[in-house]
mmCIF file of C-alpha atoms in Angstrom:
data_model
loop_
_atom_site.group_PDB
_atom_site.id
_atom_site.type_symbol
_atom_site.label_atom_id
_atom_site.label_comp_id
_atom_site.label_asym_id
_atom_site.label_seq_id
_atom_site.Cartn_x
_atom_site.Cartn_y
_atom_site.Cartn_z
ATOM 1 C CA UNK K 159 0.000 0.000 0.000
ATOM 2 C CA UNK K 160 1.445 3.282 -0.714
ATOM 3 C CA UNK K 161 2.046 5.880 1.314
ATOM 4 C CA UNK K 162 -0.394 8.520 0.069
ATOM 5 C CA UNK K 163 -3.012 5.592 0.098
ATOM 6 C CA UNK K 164 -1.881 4.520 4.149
ATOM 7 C CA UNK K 165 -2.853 8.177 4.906
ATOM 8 C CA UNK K 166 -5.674 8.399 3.772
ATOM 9 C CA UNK K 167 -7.319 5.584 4.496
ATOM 10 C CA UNK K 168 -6.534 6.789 8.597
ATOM 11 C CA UNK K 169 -7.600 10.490 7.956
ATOM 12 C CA UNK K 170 -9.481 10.042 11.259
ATOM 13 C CA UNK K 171 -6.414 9.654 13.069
ATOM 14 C CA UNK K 172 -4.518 12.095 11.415
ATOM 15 C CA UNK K 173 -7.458 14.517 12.478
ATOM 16 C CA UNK K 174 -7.808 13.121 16.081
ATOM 17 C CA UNK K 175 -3.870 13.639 16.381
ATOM 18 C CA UNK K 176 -4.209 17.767 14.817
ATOM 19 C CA UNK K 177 -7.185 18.321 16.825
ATOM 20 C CA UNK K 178 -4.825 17.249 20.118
ATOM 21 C CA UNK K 179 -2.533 19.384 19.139
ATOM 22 C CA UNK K 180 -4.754 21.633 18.337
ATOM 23 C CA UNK K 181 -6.564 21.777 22.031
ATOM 24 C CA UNK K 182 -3.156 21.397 23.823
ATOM 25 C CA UNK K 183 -1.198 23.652 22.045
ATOM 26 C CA UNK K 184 -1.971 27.061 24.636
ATOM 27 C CA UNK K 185 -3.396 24.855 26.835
ATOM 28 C CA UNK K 186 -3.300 26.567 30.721
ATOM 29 C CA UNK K 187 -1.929 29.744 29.114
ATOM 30 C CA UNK K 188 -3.637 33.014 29.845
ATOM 31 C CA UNK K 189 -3.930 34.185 26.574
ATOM 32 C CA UNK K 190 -4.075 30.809 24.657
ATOM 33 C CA UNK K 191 -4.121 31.049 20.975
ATOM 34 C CA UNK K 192 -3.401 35.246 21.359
ATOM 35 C CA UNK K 193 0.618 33.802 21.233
ATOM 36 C CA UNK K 194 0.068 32.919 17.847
ATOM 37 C CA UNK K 195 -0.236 36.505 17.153
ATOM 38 C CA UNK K 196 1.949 37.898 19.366
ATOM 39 C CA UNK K 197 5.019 35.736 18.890
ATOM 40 C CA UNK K 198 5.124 36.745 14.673
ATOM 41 C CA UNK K 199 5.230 40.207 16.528
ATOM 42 C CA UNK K 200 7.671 40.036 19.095
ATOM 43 C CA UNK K 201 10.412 38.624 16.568
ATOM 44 C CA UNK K 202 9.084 41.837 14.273
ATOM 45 C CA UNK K 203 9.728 43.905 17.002
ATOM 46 C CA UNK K 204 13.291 42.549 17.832
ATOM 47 C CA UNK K 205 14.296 42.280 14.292
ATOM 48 C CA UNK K 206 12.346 45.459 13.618
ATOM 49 C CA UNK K 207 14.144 47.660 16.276
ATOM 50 C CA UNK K 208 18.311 45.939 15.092
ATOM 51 C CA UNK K 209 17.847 45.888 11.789
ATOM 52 C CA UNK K 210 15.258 49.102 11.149
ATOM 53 C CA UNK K 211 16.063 51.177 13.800
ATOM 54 C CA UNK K 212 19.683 50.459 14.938
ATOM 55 C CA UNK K 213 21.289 49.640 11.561
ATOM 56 C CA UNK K 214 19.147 52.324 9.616
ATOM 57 C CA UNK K 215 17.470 49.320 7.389
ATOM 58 C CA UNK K 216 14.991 50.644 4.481
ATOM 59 C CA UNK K 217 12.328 48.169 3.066
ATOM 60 C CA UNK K 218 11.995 48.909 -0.887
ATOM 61 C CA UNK K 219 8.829 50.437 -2.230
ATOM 62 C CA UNK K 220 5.960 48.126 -2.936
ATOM 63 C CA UNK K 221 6.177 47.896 -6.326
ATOM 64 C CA UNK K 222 2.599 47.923 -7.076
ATOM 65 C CA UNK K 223 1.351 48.222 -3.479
ATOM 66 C CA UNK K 224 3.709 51.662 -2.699
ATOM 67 C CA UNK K 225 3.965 50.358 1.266
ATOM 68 C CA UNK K 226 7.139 51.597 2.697
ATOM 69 C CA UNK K 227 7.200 50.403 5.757
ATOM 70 C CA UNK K 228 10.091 48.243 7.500
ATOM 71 C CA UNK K 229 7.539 46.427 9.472
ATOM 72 C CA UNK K 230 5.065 45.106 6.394
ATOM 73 C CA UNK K 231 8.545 44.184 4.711
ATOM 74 C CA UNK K 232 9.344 42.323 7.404
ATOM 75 C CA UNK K 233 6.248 40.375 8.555
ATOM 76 C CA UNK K 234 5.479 39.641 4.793
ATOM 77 C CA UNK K 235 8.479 37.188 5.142
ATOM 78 C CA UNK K 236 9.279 36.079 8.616
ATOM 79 C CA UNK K 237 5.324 34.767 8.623
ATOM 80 C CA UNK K 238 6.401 32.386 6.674
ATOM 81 C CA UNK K 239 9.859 31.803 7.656
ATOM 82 C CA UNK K 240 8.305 31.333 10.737
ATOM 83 C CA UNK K 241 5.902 28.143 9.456
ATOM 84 C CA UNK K 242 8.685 26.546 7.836
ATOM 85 C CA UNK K 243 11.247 26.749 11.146
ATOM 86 C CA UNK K 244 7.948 25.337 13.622
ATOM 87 C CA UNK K 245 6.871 22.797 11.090
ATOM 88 C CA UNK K 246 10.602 21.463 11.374
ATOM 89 C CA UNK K 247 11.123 21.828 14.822
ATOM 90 C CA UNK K 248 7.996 20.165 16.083
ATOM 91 C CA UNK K 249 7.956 17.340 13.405
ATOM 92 C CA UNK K 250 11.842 16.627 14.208
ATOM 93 C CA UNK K 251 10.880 14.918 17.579
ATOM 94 C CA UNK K 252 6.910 13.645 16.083
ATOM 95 C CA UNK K 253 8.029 10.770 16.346
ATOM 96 C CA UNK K 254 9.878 10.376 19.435
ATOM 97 C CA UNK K 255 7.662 12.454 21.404
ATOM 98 C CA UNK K 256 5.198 9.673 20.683
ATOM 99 C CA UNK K 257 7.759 6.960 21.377
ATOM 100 C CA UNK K 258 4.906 4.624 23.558
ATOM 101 C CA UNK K 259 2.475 4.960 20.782
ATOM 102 C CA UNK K 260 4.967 3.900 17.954
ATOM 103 C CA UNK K 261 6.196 0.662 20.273
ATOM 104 C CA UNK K 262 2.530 -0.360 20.779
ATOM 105 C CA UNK K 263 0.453 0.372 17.795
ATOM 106 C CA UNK K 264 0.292 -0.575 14.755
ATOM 107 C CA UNK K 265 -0.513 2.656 12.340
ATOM 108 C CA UNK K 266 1.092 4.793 9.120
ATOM 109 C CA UNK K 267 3.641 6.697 11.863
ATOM 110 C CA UNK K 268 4.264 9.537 8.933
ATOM 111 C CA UNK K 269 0.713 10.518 10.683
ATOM 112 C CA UNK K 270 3.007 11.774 13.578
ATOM 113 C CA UNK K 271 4.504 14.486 11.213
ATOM 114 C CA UNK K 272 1.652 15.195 9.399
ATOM 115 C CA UNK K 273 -0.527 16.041 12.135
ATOM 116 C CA UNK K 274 1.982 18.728 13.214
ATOM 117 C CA UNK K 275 2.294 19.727 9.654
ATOM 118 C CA UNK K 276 -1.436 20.619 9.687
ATOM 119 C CA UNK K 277 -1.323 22.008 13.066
ATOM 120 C CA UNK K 278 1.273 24.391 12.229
ATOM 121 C CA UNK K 279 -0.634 25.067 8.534
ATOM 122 C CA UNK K 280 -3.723 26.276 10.556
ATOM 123 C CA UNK K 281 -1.299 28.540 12.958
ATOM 124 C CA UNK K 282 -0.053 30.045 9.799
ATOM 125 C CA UNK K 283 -3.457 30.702 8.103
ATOM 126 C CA UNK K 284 -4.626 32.763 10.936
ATOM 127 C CA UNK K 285 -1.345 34.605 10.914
ATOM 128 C CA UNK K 286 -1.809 35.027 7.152
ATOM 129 C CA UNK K 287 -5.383 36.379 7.502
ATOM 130 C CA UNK K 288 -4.548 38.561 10.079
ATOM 131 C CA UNK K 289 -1.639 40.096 8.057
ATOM 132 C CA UNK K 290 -3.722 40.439 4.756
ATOM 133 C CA UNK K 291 -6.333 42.009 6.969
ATOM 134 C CA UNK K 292 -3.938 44.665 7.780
ATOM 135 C CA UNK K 293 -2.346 44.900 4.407
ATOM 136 C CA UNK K 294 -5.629 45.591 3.462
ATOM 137 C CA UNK K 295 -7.066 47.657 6.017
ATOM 138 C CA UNK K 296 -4.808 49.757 7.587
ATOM 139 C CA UNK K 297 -1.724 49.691 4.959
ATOM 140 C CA UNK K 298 -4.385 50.057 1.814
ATOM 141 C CA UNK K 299 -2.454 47.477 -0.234
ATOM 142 C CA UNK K 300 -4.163 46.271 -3.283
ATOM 143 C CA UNK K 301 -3.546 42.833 -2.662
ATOM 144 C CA UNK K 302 -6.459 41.354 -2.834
ATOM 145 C CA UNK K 303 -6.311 39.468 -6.106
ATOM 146 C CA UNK K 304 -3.384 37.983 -4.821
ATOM 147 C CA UNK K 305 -4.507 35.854 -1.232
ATOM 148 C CA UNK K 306 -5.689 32.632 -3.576
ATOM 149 C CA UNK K 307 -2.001 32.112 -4.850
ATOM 150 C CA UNK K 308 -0.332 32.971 -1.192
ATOM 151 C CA UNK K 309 -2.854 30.000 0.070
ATOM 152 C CA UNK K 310 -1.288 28.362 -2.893
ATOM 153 C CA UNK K 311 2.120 28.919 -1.777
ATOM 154 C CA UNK K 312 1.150 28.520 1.781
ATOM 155 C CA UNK K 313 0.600 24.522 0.738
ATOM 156 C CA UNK K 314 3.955 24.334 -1.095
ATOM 157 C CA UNK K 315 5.625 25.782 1.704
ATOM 158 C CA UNK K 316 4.049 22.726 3.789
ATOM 159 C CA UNK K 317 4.873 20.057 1.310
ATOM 160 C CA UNK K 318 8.617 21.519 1.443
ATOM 161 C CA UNK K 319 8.778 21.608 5.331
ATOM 162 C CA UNK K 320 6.723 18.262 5.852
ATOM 163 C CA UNK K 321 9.515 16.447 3.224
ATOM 164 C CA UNK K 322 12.031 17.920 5.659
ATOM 165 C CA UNK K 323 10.516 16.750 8.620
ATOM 166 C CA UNK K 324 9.716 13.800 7.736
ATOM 167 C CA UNK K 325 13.262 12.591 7.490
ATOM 168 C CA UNK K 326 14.646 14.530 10.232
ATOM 169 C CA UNK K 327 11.753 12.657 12.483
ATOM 170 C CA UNK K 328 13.506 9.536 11.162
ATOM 171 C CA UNK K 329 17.132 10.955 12.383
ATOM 172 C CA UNK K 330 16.385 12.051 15.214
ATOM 173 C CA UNK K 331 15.661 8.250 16.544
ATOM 174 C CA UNK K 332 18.604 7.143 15.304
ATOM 175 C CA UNK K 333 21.014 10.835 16.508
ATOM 176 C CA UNK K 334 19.028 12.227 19.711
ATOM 177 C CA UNK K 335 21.601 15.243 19.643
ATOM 178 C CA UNK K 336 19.768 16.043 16.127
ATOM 179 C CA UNK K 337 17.855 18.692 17.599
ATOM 180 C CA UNK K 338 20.351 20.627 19.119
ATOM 181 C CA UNK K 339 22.174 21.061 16.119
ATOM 182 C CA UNK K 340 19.060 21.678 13.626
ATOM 183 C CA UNK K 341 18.090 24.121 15.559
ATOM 184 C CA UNK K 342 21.584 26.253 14.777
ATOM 185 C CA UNK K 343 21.520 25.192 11.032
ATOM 186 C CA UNK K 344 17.851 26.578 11.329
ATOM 187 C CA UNK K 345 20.138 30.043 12.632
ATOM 188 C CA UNK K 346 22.181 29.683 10.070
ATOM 189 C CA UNK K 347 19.636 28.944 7.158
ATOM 190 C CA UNK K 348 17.299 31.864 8.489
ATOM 191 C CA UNK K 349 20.441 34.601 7.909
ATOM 192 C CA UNK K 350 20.925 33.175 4.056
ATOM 193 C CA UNK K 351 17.483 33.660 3.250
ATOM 194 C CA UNK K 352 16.856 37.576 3.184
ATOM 195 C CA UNK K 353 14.267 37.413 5.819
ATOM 196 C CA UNK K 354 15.411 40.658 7.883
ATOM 197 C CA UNK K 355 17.330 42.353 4.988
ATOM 198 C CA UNK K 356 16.278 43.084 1.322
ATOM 199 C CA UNK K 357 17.382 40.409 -1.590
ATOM 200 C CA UNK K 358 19.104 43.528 -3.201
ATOM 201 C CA UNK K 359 21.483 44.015 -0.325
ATOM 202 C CA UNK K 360 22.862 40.369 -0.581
ATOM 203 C CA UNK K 361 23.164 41.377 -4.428
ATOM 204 C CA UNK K 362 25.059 44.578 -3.456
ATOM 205 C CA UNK K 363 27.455 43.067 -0.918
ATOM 206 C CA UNK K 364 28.051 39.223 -2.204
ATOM 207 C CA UNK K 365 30.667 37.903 -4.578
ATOM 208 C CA UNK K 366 28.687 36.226 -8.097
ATOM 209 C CA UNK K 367 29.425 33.017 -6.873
ATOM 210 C CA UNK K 368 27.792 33.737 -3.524
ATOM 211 C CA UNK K 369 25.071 35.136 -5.235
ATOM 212 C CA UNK K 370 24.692 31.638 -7.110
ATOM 213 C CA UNK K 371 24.895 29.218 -4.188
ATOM 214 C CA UNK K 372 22.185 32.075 -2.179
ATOM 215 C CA UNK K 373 19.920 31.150 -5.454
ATOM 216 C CA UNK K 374 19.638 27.907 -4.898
ATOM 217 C CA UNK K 375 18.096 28.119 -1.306
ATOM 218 C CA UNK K 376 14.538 27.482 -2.102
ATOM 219 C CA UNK K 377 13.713 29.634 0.970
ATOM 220 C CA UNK K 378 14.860 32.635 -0.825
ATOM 221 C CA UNK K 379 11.980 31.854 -3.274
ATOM 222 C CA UNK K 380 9.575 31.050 -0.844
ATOM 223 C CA UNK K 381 9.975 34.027 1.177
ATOM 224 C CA UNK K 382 10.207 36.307 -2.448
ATOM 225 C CA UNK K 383 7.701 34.901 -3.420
ATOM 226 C CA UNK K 384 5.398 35.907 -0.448
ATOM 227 C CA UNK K 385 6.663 39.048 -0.632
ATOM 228 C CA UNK K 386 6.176 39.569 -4.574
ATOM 229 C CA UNK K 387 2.396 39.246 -3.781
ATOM 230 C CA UNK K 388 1.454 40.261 -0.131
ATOM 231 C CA UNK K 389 4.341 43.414 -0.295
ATOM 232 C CA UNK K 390 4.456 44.427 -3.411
ATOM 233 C CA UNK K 391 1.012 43.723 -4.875
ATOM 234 C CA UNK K 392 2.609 41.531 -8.066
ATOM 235 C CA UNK K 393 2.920 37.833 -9.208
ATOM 236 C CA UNK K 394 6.617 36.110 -8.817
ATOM 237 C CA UNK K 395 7.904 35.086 -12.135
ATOM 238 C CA UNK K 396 7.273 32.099 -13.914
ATOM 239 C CA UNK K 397 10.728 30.647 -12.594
ATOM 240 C CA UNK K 398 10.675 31.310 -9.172
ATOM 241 C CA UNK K 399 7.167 29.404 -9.112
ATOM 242 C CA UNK K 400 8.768 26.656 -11.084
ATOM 243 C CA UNK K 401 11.458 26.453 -8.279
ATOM 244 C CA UNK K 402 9.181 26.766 -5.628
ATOM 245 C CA UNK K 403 7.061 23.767 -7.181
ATOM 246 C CA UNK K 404 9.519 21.519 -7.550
ATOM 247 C CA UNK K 405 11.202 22.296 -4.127
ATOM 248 C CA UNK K 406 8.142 21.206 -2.575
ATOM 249 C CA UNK K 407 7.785 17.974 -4.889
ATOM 250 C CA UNK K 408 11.276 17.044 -4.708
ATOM 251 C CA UNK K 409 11.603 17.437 -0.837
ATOM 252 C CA UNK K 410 8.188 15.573 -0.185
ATOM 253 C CA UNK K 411 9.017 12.485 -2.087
ATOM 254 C CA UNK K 412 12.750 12.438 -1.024
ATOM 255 C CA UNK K 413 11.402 12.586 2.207
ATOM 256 C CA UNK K 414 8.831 10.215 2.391
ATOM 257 C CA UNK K 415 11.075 7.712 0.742
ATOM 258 C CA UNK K 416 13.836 8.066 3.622
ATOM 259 C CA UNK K 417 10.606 7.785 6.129
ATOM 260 C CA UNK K 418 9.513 4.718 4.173
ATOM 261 C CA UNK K 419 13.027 3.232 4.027
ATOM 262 C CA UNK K 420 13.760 3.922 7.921
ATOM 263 C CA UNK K 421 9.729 3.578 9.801
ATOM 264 C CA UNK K 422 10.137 -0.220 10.104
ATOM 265 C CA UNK K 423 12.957 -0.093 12.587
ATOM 266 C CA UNK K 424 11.397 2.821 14.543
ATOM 267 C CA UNK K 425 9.470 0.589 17.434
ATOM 268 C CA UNK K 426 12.102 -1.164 18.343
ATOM 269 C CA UNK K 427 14.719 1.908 18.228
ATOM 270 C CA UNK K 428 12.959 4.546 19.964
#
Protein backbone atom coordinates (compact mmCIF):
# COMPACT_ATOMS: atom_id res chain seq x y z
CA UNK A 1 0.00 0.00 0.00
CA UNK A 2 1.44 3.28 -0.71
CA UNK A 3 2.05 5.88 1.31
CA UNK A 4 -0.39 8.52 0.07
CA UNK A 5 -3.01 5.59 0.10
CA UNK A 6 -1.88 4.52 4.15
CA UNK A 7 -2.85 8.18 4.91
CA UNK A 8 -5.67 8.40 3.77
CA UNK A 9 -7.32 5.58 4.50
CA UNK A 10 -6.53 6.79 8.60
CA UNK A 11 -7.60 10.49 7.96
CA UNK A 12 -9.48 10.04 11.26
CA UNK A 13 -6.41 9.65 13.07
CA UNK A 14 -4.52 12.09 11.42
CA UNK A 15 -7.46 14.52 12.48
CA UNK A 16 -7.81 13.12 16.08
CA UNK A 17 -3.87 13.64 16.38
CA UNK A 18 -4.21 17.77 14.82
CA UNK A 19 -7.18 18.32 16.83
CA UNK A 20 -4.83 17.25 20.12
CA UNK A 21 -2.53 19.38 19.14
CA UNK A 22 -4.75 21.63 18.34
CA UNK A 23 -6.56 21.78 22.03
CA UNK A 24 -3.16 21.40 23.82
CA UNK A 25 -1.20 23.65 22.04
CA UNK A 26 -1.97 27.06 24.64
CA UNK A 27 -3.40 24.85 26.84
CA UNK A 28 -3.30 26.57 30.72
CA UNK A 29 -1.93 29.74 29.11
CA UNK A 30 -3.64 33.01 29.84
CA UNK A 31 -3.93 34.18 26.57
CA UNK A 32 -4.08 30.81 24.66
CA UNK A 33 -4.12 31.05 20.98
CA UNK A 34 -3.40 35.25 21.36
CA UNK A 35 0.62 33.80 21.23
CA UNK A 36 0.07 32.92 17.85
CA UNK A 37 -0.24 36.50 17.15
CA UNK A 38 1.95 37.90 19.37
CA UNK A 39 5.02 35.74 18.89
CA UNK A 40 5.12 36.75 14.67
CA UNK A 41 5.23 40.21 16.53
CA UNK A 42 7.67 40.04 19.09
CA UNK A 43 10.41 38.62 16.57
CA UNK A 44 9.08 41.84 14.27
CA UNK A 45 9.73 43.91 17.00
CA UNK A 46 13.29 42.55 17.83
CA UNK A 47 14.30 42.28 14.29
CA UNK A 48 12.35 45.46 13.62
CA UNK A 49 14.14 47.66 16.28
CA UNK A 50 18.31 45.94 15.09
CA UNK A 51 17.85 45.89 11.79
CA UNK A 52 15.26 49.10 11.15
CA UNK A 53 16.06 51.18 13.80
CA UNK A 54 19.68 50.46 14.94
CA UNK A 55 21.29 49.64 11.56
CA UNK A 56 19.15 52.32 9.62
CA UNK A 57 17.47 49.32 7.39
CA UNK A 58 14.99 50.64 4.48
CA UNK A 59 12.33 48.17 3.07
CA UNK A 60 12.00 48.91 -0.89
CA UNK A 61 8.83 50.44 -2.23
CA UNK A 62 5.96 48.13 -2.94
CA UNK A 63 6.18 47.90 -6.33
CA UNK A 64 2.60 47.92 -7.08
CA UNK A 65 1.35 48.22 -3.48
CA UNK A 66 3.71 51.66 -2.70
CA UNK A 67 3.97 50.36 1.27
CA UNK A 68 7.14 51.60 2.70
CA UNK A 69 7.20 50.40 5.76
CA UNK A 70 10.09 48.24 7.50
CA UNK A 71 7.54 46.43 9.47
CA UNK A 72 5.06 45.11 6.39
CA UNK A 73 8.54 44.18 4.71
CA UNK A 74 9.34 42.32 7.40
CA UNK A 75 6.25 40.38 8.56
CA UNK A 76 5.48 39.64 4.79
CA UNK A 77 8.48 37.19 5.14
CA UNK A 78 9.28 36.08 8.62
CA UNK A 79 5.32 34.77 8.62
CA UNK A 80 6.40 32.39 6.67
CA UNK A 81 9.86 31.80 7.66
CA UNK A 82 8.31 31.33 10.74
CA UNK A 83 5.90 28.14 9.46
CA UNK A 84 8.69 26.55 7.84
CA UNK A 85 11.25 26.75 11.15
CA UNK A 86 7.95 25.34 13.62
CA UNK A 87 6.87 22.80 11.09
CA UNK A 88 10.60 21.46 11.37
CA UNK A 89 11.12 21.83 14.82
CA UNK A 90 8.00 20.17 16.08
CA UNK A 91 7.96 17.34 13.41
CA UNK A 92 11.84 16.63 14.21
CA UNK A 93 10.88 14.92 17.58
CA UNK A 94 6.91 13.64 16.08
CA UNK A 95 8.03 10.77 16.35
CA UNK A 96 9.88 10.38 19.43
CA UNK A 97 7.66 12.45 21.40
CA UNK A 98 5.20 9.67 20.68
CA UNK A 99 7.76 6.96 21.38
CA UNK A 100 4.91 4.62 23.56
CA UNK A 101 2.47 4.96 20.78
CA UNK A 102 4.97 3.90 17.95
CA UNK A 103 6.20 0.66 20.27
CA UNK A 104 2.53 -0.36 20.78
CA UNK A 105 0.45 0.37 17.80
CA UNK A 106 0.29 -0.57 14.76
CA UNK A 107 -0.51 2.66 12.34
CA UNK A 108 1.09 4.79 9.12
CA UNK A 109 3.64 6.70 11.86
CA UNK A 110 4.26 9.54 8.93
CA UNK A 111 0.71 10.52 10.68
CA UNK A 112 3.01 11.77 13.58
CA UNK A 113 4.50 14.49 11.21
CA UNK A 114 1.65 15.20 9.40
CA UNK A 115 -0.53 16.04 12.14
CA UNK A 116 1.98 18.73 13.21
CA UNK A 117 2.29 19.73 9.65
CA UNK A 118 -1.44 20.62 9.69
CA UNK A 119 -1.32 22.01 13.07
CA UNK A 120 1.27 24.39 12.23
CA UNK A 121 -0.63 25.07 8.53
CA UNK A 122 -3.72 26.28 10.56
CA UNK A 123 -1.30 28.54 12.96
CA UNK A 124 -0.05 30.04 9.80
CA UNK A 125 -3.46 30.70 8.10
CA UNK A 126 -4.63 32.76 10.94
CA UNK A 127 -1.34 34.61 10.91
CA UNK A 128 -1.81 35.03 7.15
CA UNK A 129 -5.38 36.38 7.50
CA UNK A 130 -4.55 38.56 10.08
CA UNK A 131 -1.64 40.10 8.06
CA UNK A 132 -3.72 40.44 4.76
CA UNK A 133 -6.33 42.01 6.97
CA UNK A 134 -3.94 44.66 7.78
CA UNK A 135 -2.35 44.90 4.41
CA UNK A 136 -5.63 45.59 3.46
CA UNK A 137 -7.07 47.66 6.02
CA UNK A 138 -4.81 49.76 7.59
CA UNK A 139 -1.72 49.69 4.96
CA UNK A 140 -4.38 50.06 1.81
CA UNK A 141 -2.45 47.48 -0.23
CA UNK A 142 -4.16 46.27 -3.28
CA UNK A 143 -3.55 42.83 -2.66
CA UNK A 144 -6.46 41.35 -2.83
CA UNK A 145 -6.31 39.47 -6.11
CA UNK A 146 -3.38 37.98 -4.82
CA UNK A 147 -4.51 35.85 -1.23
CA UNK A 148 -5.69 32.63 -3.58
CA UNK A 149 -2.00 32.11 -4.85
CA UNK A 150 -0.33 32.97 -1.19
CA UNK A 151 -2.85 30.00 0.07
CA UNK A 152 -1.29 28.36 -2.89
CA UNK A 153 2.12 28.92 -1.78
CA UNK A 154 1.15 28.52 1.78
CA UNK A 155 0.60 24.52 0.74
CA UNK A 156 3.96 24.33 -1.10
CA UNK A 157 5.63 25.78 1.70
CA UNK A 158 4.05 22.73 3.79
CA UNK A 159 4.87 20.06 1.31
CA UNK A 160 8.62 21.52 1.44
CA UNK A 161 8.78 21.61 5.33
CA UNK A 162 6.72 18.26 5.85
CA UNK A 163 9.51 16.45 3.22
CA UNK A 164 12.03 17.92 5.66
CA UNK A 165 10.52 16.75 8.62
CA UNK A 166 9.72 13.80 7.74
CA UNK A 167 13.26 12.59 7.49
CA UNK A 168 14.65 14.53 10.23
CA UNK A 169 11.75 12.66 12.48
CA UNK A 170 13.51 9.54 11.16
CA UNK A 171 17.13 10.95 12.38
CA UNK A 172 16.38 12.05 15.21
CA UNK A 173 15.66 8.25 16.54
CA UNK A 174 18.60 7.14 15.30
CA UNK A 175 21.01 10.83 16.51
CA UNK A 176 19.03 12.23 19.71
CA UNK A 177 21.60 15.24 19.64
CA UNK A 178 19.77 16.04 16.13
CA UNK A 179 17.86 18.69 17.60
CA UNK A 180 20.35 20.63 19.12
CA UNK A 181 22.17 21.06 16.12
CA UNK A 182 19.06 21.68 13.63
CA UNK A 183 18.09 24.12 15.56
CA UNK A 184 21.58 26.25 14.78
CA UNK A 185 21.52 25.19 11.03
CA UNK A 186 17.85 26.58 11.33
CA UNK A 187 20.14 30.04 12.63
CA UNK A 188 22.18 29.68 10.07
CA UNK A 189 19.64 28.94 7.16
CA UNK A 190 17.30 31.86 8.49
CA UNK A 191 20.44 34.60 7.91
CA UNK A 192 20.92 33.18 4.06
CA UNK A 193 17.48 33.66 3.25
CA UNK A 194 16.86 37.58 3.18
CA UNK A 195 14.27 37.41 5.82
CA UNK A 196 15.41 40.66 7.88
CA UNK A 197 17.33 42.35 4.99
CA UNK A 198 16.28 43.08 1.32
CA UNK A 199 17.38 40.41 -1.59
CA UNK A 200 19.10 43.53 -3.20
CA UNK A 201 21.48 44.01 -0.32
CA UNK A 202 22.86 40.37 -0.58
CA UNK A 203 23.16 41.38 -4.43
CA UNK A 204 25.06 44.58 -3.46
CA UNK A 205 27.46 43.07 -0.92
CA UNK A 206 28.05 39.22 -2.20
CA UNK A 207 30.67 37.90 -4.58
CA UNK A 208 28.69 36.23 -8.10
CA UNK A 209 29.43 33.02 -6.87
CA UNK A 210 27.79 33.74 -3.52
CA UNK A 211 25.07 35.14 -5.24
CA UNK A 212 24.69 31.64 -7.11
CA UNK A 213 24.90 29.22 -4.19
CA UNK A 214 22.19 32.08 -2.18
CA UNK A 215 19.92 31.15 -5.45
CA UNK A 216 19.64 27.91 -4.90
CA UNK A 217 18.10 28.12 -1.31
CA UNK A 218 14.54 27.48 -2.10
CA UNK A 219 13.71 29.63 0.97
CA UNK A 220 14.86 32.63 -0.83
CA UNK A 221 11.98 31.85 -3.27
CA UNK A 222 9.57 31.05 -0.84
CA UNK A 223 9.98 34.03 1.18
CA UNK A 224 10.21 36.31 -2.45
CA UNK A 225 7.70 34.90 -3.42
CA UNK A 226 5.40 35.91 -0.45
CA UNK A 227 6.66 39.05 -0.63
CA UNK A 228 6.18 39.57 -4.57
CA UNK A 229 2.40 39.25 -3.78
CA UNK A 230 1.45 40.26 -0.13
CA UNK A 231 4.34 43.41 -0.30
CA UNK A 232 4.46 44.43 -3.41
CA UNK A 233 1.01 43.72 -4.87
CA UNK A 234 2.61 41.53 -8.07
CA UNK A 235 2.92 37.83 -9.21
CA UNK A 236 6.62 36.11 -8.82
CA UNK A 237 7.90 35.09 -12.14
CA UNK A 238 7.27 32.10 -13.91
CA UNK A 239 10.73 30.65 -12.59
CA UNK A 240 10.67 31.31 -9.17
CA UNK A 241 7.17 29.40 -9.11
CA UNK A 242 8.77 26.66 -11.08
CA UNK A 243 11.46 26.45 -8.28
CA UNK A 244 9.18 26.77 -5.63
CA UNK A 245 7.06 23.77 -7.18
CA UNK A 246 9.52 21.52 -7.55
CA UNK A 247 11.20 22.30 -4.13
CA UNK A 248 8.14 21.21 -2.57
CA UNK A 249 7.78 17.97 -4.89
CA UNK A 250 11.28 17.04 -4.71
CA UNK A 251 11.60 17.44 -0.84
CA UNK A 252 8.19 15.57 -0.19
CA UNK A 253 9.02 12.48 -2.09
CA UNK A 254 12.75 12.44 -1.02
CA UNK A 255 11.40 12.59 2.21
CA UNK A 256 8.83 10.22 2.39
CA UNK A 257 11.07 7.71 0.74
CA UNK A 258 13.84 8.07 3.62
CA UNK A 259 10.61 7.78 6.13
CA UNK A 260 9.51 4.72 4.17
CA UNK A 261 13.03 3.23 4.03
CA UNK A 262 13.76 3.92 7.92
CA UNK A 263 9.73 3.58 9.80
CA UNK A 264 10.14 -0.22 10.10
CA UNK A 265 12.96 -0.09 12.59
CA UNK A 266 11.40 2.82 14.54
CA UNK A 267 9.47 0.59 17.43
CA UNK A 268 12.10 -1.16 18.34
CA UNK A 269 14.72 1.91 18.23
CA UNK A 270 12.96 4.55 19.96
Amino acid sequence: MGGPQRVFESRELLIALTLRELQTKYRGSFLGWSWSLLNPLATLAIYGFVFGILFGAQAPIGENSNLTGFAWFLLCAIIPWNFFAVVNNIGLTSVTDNSALVRRVAFPREILVFSNVVFALVQFGIELVVLCSILLVVAGAPILPYIPLAAFLGIALAMFSGGIALALSCFAVYFRDLKYLWTNALQIWFFITPVVYPPSLAEAQLPSWAQTVLQINPMVHFVGAFRDLLYHAQIPDIQRIGIIVLSALVSLVIGWSVFNRLSPRLPEEV
